Tab-separated table of C-alpha atoms in Angstrom:
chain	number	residue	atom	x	y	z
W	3	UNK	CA	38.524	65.385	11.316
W	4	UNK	CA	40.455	65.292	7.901
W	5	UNK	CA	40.768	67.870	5.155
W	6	UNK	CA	39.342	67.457	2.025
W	7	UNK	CA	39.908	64.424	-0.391
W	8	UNK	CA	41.258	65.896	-3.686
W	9	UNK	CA	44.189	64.319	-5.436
W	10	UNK	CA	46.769	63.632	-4.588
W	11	UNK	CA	44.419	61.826	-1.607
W	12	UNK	CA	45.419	62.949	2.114
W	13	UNK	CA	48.066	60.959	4.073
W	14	UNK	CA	48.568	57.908	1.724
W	15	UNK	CA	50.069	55.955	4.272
W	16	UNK	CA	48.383	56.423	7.320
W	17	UNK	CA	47.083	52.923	8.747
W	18	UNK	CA	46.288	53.951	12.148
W	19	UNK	CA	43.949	56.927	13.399
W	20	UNK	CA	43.269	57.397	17.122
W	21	UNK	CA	40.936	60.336	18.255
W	22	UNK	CA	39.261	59.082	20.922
W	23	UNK	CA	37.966	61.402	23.436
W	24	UNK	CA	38.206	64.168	21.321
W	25	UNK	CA	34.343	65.622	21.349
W	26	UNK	CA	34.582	65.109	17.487
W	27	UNK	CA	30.819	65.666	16.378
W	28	UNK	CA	30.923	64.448	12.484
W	29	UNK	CA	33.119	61.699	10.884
W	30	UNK	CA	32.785	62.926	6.845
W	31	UNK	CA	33.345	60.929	3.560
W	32	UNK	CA	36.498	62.341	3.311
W	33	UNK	CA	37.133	59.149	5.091
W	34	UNK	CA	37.110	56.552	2.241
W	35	UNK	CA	40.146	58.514	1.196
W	36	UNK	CA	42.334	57.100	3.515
W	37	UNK	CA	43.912	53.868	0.848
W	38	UNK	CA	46.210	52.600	3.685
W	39	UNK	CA	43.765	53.141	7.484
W	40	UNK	CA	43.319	49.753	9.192
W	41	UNK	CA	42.865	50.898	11.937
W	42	UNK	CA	40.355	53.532	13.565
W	43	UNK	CA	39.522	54.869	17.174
W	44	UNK	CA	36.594	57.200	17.384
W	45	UNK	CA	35.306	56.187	21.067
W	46	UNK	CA	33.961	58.707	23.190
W	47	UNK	CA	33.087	61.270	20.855
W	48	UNK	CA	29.545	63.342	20.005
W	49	UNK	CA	28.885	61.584	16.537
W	50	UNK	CA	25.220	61.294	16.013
W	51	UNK	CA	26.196	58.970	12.329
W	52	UNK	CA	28.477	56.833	10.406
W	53	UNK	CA	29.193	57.683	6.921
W	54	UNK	CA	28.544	54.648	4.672
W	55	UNK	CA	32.075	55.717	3.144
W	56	UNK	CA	33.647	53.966	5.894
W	57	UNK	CA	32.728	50.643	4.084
W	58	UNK	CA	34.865	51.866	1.171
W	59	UNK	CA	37.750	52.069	3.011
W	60	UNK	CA	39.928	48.911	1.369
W	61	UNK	CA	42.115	48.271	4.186
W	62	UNK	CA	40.357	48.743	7.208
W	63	UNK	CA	40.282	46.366	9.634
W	64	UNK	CA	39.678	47.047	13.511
W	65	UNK	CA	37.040	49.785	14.218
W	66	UNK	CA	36.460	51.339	17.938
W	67	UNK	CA	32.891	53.408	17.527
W	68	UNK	CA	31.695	52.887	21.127
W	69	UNK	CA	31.073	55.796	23.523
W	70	UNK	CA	28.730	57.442	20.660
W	71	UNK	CA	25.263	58.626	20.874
W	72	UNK	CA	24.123	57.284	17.430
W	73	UNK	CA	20.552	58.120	15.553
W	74	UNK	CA	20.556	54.611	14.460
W	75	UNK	CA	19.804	52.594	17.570
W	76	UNK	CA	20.495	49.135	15.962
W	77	UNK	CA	23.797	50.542	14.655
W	78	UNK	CA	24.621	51.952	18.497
W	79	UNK	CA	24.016	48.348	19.405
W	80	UNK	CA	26.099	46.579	17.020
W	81	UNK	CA	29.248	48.665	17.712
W	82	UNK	CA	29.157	47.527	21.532
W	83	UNK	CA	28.868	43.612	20.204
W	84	UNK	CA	29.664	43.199	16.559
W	85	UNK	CA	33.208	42.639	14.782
W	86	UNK	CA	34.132	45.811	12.581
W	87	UNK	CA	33.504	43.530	9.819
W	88	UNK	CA	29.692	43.375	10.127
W	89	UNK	CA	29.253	47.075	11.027
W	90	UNK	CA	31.287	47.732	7.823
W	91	UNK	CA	28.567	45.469	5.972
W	92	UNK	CA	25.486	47.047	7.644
W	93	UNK	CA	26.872	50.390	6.829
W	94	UNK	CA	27.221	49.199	3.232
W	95	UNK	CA	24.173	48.632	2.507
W	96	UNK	CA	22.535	52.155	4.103
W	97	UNK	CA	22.045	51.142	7.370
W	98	UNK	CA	18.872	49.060	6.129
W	99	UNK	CA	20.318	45.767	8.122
W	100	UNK	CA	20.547	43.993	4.423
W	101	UNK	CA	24.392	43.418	4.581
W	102	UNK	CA	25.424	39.829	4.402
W	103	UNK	CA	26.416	39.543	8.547
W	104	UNK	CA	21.950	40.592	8.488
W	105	UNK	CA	21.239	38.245	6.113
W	106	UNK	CA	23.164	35.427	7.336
W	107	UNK	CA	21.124	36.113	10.847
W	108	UNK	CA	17.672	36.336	8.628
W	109	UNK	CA	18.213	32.771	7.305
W	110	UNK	CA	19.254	31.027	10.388
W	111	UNK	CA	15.737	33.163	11.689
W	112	UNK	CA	14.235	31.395	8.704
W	113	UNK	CA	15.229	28.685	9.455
W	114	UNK	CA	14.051	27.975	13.636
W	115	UNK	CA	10.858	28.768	12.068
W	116	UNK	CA	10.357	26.366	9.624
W	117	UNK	CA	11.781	23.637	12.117
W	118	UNK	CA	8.956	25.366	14.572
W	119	UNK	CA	6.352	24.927	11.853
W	120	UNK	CA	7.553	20.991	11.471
W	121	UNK	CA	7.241	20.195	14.882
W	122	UNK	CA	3.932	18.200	16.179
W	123	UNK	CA	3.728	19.797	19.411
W	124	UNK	CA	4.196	23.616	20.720
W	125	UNK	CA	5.734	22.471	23.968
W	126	UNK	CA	8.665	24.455	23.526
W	127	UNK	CA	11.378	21.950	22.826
W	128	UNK	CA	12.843	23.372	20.171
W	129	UNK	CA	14.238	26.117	22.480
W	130	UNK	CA	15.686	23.626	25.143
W	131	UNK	CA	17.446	21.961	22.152
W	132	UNK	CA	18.694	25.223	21.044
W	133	UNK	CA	19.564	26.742	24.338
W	134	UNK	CA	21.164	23.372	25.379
W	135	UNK	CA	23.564	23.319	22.213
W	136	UNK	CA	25.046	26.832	22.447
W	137	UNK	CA	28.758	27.004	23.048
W	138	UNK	CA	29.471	27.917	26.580
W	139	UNK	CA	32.532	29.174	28.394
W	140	UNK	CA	32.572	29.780	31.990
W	141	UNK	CA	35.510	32.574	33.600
W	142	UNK	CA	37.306	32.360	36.363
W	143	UNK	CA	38.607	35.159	37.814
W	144	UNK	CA	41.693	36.275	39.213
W	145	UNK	CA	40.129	36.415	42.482
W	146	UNK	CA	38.820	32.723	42.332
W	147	UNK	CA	41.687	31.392	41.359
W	148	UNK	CA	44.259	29.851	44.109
W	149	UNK	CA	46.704	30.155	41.864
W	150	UNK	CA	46.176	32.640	39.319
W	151	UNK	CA	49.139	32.635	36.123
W	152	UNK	CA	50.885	36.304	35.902
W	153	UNK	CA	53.338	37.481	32.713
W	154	UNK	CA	55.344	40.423	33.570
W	155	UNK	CA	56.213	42.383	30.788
W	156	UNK	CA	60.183	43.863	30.634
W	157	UNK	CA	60.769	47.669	29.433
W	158	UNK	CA	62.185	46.664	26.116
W	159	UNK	CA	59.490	45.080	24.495
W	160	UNK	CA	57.628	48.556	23.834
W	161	UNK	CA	60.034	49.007	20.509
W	162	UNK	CA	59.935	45.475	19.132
W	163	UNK	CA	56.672	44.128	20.273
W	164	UNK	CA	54.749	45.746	22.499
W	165	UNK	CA	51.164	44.291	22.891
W	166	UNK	CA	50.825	40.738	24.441
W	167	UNK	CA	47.397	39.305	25.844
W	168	UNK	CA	46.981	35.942	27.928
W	169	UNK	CA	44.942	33.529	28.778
W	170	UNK	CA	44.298	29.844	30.189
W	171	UNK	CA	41.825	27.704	28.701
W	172	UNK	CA	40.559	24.356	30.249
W	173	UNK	CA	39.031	21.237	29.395
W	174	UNK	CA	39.690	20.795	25.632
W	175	UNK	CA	39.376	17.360	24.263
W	176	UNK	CA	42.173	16.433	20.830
W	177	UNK	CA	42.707	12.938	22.031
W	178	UNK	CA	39.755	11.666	19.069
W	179	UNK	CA	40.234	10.960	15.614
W	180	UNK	CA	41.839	14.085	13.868
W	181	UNK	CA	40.894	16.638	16.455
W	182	UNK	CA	44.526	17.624	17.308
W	183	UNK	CA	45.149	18.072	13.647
W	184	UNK	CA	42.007	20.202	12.863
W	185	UNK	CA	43.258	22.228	16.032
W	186	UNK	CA	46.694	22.999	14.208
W	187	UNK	CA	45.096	23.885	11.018
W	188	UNK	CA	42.279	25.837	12.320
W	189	UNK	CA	45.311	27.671	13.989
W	190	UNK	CA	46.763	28.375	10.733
W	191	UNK	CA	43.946	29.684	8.942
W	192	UNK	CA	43.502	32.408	11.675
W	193	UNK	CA	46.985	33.303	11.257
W	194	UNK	CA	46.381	33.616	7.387
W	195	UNK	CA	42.791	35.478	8.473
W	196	UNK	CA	42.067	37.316	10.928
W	197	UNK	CA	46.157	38.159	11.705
W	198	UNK	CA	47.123	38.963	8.089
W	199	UNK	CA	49.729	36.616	7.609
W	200	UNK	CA	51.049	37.095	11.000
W	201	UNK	CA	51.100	41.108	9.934
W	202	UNK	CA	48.314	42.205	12.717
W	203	UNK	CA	49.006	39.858	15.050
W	204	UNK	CA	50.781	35.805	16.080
W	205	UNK	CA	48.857	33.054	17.946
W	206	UNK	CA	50.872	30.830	20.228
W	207	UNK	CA	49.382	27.970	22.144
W	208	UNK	CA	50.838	25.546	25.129
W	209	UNK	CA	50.387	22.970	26.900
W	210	UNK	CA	49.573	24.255	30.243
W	211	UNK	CA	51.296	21.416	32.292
W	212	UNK	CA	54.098	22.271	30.788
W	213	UNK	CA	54.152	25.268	31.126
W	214	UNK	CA	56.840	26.685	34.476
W	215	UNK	CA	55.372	29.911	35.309
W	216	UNK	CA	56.037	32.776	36.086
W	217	UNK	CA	56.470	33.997	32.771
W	218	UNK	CA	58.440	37.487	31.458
W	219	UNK	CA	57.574	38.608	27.768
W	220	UNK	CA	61.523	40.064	27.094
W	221	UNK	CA	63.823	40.857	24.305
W	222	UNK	CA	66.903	39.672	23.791
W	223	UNK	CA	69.442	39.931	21.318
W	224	UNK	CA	69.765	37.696	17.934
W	225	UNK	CA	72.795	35.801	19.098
W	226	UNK	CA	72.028	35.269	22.406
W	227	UNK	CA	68.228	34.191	22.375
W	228	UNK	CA	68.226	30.678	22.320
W	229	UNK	CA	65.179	28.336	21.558
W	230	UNK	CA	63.931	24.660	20.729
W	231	UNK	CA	61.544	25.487	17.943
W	232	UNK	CA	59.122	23.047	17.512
W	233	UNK	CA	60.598	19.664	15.551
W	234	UNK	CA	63.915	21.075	15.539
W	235	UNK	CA	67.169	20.666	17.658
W	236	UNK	CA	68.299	23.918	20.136
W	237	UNK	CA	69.396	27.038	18.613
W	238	UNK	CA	70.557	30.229	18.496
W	239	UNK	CA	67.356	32.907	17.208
W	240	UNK	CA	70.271	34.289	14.342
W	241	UNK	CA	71.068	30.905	13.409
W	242	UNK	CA	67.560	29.524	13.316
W	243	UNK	CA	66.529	32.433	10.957
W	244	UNK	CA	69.967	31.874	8.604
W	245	UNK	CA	68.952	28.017	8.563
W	246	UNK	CA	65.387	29.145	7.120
W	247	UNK	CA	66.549	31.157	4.933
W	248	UNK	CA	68.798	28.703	3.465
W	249	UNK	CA	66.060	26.345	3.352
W	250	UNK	CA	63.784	28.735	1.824
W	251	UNK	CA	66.119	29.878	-0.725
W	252	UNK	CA	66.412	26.151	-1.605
W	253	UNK	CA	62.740	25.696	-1.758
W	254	UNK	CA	62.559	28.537	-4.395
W	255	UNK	CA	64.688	26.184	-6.601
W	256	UNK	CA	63.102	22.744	-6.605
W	257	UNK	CA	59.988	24.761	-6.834
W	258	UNK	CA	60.925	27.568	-9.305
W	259	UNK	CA	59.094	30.071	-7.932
W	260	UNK	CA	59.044	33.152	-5.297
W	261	UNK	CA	56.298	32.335	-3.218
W	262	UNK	CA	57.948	29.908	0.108
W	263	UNK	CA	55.640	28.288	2.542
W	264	UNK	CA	56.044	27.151	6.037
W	265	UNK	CA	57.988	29.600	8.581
W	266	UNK	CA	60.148	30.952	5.542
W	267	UNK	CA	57.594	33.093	4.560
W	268	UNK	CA	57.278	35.071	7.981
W	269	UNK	CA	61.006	35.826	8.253
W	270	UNK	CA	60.717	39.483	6.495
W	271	UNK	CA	58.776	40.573	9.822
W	272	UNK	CA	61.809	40.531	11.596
W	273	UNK	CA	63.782	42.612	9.315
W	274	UNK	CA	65.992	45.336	10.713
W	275	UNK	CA	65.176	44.295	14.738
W	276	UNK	CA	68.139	44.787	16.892
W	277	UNK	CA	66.583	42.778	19.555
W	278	UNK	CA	64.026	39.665	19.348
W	279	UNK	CA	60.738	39.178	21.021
W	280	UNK	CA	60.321	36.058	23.465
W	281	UNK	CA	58.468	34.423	26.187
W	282	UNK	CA	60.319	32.769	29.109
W	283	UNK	CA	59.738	30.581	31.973
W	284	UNK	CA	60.703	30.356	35.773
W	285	UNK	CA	63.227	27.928	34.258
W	286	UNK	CA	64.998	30.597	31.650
W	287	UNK	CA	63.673	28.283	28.809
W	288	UNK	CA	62.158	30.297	25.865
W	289	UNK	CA	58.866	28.806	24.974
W	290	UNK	CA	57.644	30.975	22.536
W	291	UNK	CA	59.607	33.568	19.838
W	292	UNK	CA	57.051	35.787	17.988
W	293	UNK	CA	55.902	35.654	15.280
W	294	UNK	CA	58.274	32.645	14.322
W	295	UNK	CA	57.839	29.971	16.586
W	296	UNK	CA	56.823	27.840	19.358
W	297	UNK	CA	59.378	25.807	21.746
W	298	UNK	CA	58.935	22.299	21.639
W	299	UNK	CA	58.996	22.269	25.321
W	300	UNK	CA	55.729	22.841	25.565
W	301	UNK	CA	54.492	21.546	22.569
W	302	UNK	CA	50.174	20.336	22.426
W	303	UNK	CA	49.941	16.520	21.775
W	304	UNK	CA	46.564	14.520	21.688
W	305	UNK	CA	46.890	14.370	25.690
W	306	UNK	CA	46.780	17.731	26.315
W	307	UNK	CA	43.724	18.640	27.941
W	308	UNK	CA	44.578	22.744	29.409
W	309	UNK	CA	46.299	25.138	27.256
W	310	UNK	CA	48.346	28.329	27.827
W	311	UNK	CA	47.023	30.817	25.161
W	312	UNK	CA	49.255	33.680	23.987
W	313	UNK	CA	48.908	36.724	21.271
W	314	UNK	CA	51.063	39.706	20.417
W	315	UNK	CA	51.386	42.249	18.334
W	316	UNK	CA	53.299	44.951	17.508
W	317	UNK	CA	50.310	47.034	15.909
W	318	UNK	CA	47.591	47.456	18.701
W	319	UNK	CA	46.456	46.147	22.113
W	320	UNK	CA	43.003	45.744	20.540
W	321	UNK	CA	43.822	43.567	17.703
W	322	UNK	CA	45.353	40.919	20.497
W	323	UNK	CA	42.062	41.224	22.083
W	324	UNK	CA	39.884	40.447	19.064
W	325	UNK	CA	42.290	37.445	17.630
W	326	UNK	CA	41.993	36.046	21.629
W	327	UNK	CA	38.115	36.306	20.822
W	328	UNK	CA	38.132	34.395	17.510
W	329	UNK	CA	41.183	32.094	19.199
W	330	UNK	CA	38.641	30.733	21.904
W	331	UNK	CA	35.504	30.802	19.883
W	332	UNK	CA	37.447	28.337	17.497
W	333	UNK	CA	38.715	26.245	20.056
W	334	UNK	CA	34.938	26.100	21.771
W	335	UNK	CA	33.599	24.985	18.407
W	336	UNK	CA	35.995	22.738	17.481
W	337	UNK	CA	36.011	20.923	21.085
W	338	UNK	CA	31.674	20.500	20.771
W	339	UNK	CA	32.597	19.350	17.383
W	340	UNK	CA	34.927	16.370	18.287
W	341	UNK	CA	32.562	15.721	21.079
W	342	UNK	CA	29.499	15.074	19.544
W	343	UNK	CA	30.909	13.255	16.641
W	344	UNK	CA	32.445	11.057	18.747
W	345	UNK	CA	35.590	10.917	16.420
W	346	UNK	CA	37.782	7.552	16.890
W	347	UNK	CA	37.650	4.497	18.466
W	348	UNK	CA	35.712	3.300	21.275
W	349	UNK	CA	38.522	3.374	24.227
W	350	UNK	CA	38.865	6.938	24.193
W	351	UNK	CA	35.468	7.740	24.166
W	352	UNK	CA	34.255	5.669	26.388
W	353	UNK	CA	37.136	6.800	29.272
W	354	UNK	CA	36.183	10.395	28.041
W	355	UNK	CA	32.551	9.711	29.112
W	356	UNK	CA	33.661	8.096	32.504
W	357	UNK	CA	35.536	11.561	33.336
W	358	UNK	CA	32.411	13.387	32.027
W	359	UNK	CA	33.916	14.743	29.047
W	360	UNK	CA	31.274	13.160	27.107
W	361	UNK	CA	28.860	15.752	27.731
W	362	UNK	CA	28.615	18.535	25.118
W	363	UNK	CA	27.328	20.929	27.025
W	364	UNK	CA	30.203	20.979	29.844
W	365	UNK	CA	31.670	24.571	29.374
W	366	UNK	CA	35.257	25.165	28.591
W	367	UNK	CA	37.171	27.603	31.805
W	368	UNK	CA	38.959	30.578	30.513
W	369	UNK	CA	40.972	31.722	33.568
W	370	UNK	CA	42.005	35.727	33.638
W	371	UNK	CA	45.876	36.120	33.147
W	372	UNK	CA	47.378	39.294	34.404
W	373	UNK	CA	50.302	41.076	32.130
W	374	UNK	CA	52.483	43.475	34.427
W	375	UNK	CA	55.475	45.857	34.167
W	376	UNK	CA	57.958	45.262	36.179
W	377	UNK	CA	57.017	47.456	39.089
W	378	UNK	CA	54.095	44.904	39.205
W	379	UNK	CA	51.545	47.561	38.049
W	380	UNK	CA	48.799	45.777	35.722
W	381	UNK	CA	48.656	46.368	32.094
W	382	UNK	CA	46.115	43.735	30.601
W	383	UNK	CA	43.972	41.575	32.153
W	384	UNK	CA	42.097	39.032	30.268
W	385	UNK	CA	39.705	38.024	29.787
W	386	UNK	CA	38.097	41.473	31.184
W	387	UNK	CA	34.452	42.474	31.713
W	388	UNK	CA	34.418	43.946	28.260
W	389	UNK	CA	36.356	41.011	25.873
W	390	UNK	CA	34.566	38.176	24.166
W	391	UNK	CA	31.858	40.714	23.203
W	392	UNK	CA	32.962	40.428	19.311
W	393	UNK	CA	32.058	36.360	19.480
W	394	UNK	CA	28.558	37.245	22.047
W	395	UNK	CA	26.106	36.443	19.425
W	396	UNK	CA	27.929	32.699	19.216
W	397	UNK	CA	29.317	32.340	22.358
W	398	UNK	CA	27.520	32.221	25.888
W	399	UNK	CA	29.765	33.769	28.442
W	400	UNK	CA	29.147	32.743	32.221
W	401	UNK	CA	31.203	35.278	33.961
């Protein structure tokens, strides 16, 4: 597939290698010589092995090894279910299933048994307990829903931002104690994570009530996008980034030092862009300009129970797919979290468990959104047969 390593190394730059479908029968070394690949598509080939050089590859990030008739049977299985990050691992360590993603299943193994080995009777409790506590998400489909949510997608987003995956997720709970406030940071992290900085990929979230759909993902020019980003007043997308720049350039004083926080540090990623990315409503409002900000239109408060669930990227259609993953495994946590610690005062609990929000077990509905062109044809539809398989081992999918 590549020619040989040998200084200076082979395309020092390339981040993103797709030969799918390409009957390629042996994936060498040679690989690990790749400094900048992050990401790799090798579906649909004849390759019979990995090379454990792929785990030496510093940058890499998103993987696609399905379609492959591998020796290693566990190996075939983990590439149809496992983030690249755990094949990576098992790969490290020689295909022996002692990488840390194996290990970290061995001790949770370890640990049901001893809990077995404590327990008076073999009845078989243990297992209700466990089956009864695993995250669950139900979907509904397009063809269940009455009134399914569609976001057309306009021409010229293909040379600004082209890759945008939705969904709509139901029956969240952040009225308790801090939940609404671990929801905002836990959205954070993942943009620090699993999207680079905002590099890979940029999480936006709604509230779905608010929320006038249709929707059209669009560019529009600097001057003439206009947006109420969250906190702030309306204003022009040019004069919004000018403003944070200002204030960033001010922050570098009182601080004395380069590195800005906040918003001012993702304003580089719009650098040299003739046109801006942004979602709008039936209405004409923007509610979302990627990967800056949100609108405070539809802005999520402690009431907000459905959400409108947005990620694009201008780096790969997969990438959206897998930070959507993560995105909803987060929120499922977090919501079984709040729930069962009962966070807050008594009032809100109690009306909570009168609605039936109380019980823990009460999966969360991800409803399919389609993306079309503008012809109507489809382009994405998520959550498809195939998604949420990266989160399967944590996540129990009731499609």
């Amino acid at each position: 597939l590549l020619p040989p390593a040998g200084p200076p190394a082979p395309f020092p730059l390339l981040s993103r290698l797709d030969a799918a479908d390409n009957e390629v029968a042996e994936l060498g070394a040679d690989i690990a010589a790749l400094p900048a690949l992050k990401s790799l598509d090798v579906a649909n080939n004849q390759l019979r092995e990995l090379p454990a050089a792929l785990a030496d590859c510093p940058r890499l990030k998103e993987a696609n090894f399905r379609g492959n008739q591998l020796r290693d049977k566990r190996l075939e299985k983990m590439v149809n279910g496992c983030q690249t990050k755990a094949i990576l691992e098992y790969l490290r360590a020689g295909g022996r299933g002692k990488g840390k993603a194996e290990s970290a299943r061995e001790e949770v193994r370890k640990k049901k048994r001893e809990k077995q080995q404590k327990k008076d009777g073999g009845d078989g409790e243990q297992d209700e307990v466990e089956e009864a506590s695993k995250l669950l998400v139900k979907v509904l489909h397009v063809s269940e829903n009455p009134a399914p949510l569609v976001v057309k997608v306009s021409a010229g987003v293909k040379d600004v931002r082209a890759f945008i995956v939705c969904c709509v997720l139901k029956g969240v709970n952040l009225k308790p104690g801090n939940a609404l406030k671990r929801f905002l940071t836990m959205q954070t992290k993942l943009h620090e994570d699993i999207c680079e900085k905002r590099t890979a990929a940029t999480i936006a979230t709604h509230d779905l009530q608010l929320v006038k759909a249709p929707l059209t993902y669009d560019v529009q020019p600097p001057d003439e996008l206009k947006i109420m980003p969250l906190g702030r007043k309306e204003i022009k997308a040019k004069d919004l980034l000018r403003q944070l720049q200002l204030e960033a350039e001010e922050q570098r004083k009182q601080k004395k030092r380069q590195n800005v926080s906040g918003l001012h540090k993702y304003l580089q990623l719009l650098d040299g862009k003739d046109n801006y990315p942004c979602l709008v409503d039936a209405e004409g409002a923007v509610i979302s300009f990627p990967p800056i900000t949100n609108s405070e239109k539809t802005k999520i408060r402690k009431e907000t129970r459905d959400l409108f669930l947005e990620v694009t990227s201008d780096t790969s259609l997969q990438i959206c797919k897998d930070v959507m993953d993560t995105l909803i495994l987060k929120i499922a946590e977090l919501n079984r979290s709040t729930l069962e610690n009962k966070e807050g005062s008594g009032s809100d609990m109690e009306s909570d468990a009168l609605c039936g929000s109380g019980n823990t077990n009460l999966p969360l509905v991800v409803e399919q959104v389609r993306v079309v062109d503008t012809d109507g044809n489809l382009k994405v539809l998520y959550p498809s047969k195939t998604d949420l398989a990266t989160v399967s081992c944590l996540l129990t999918v009731i499609r």
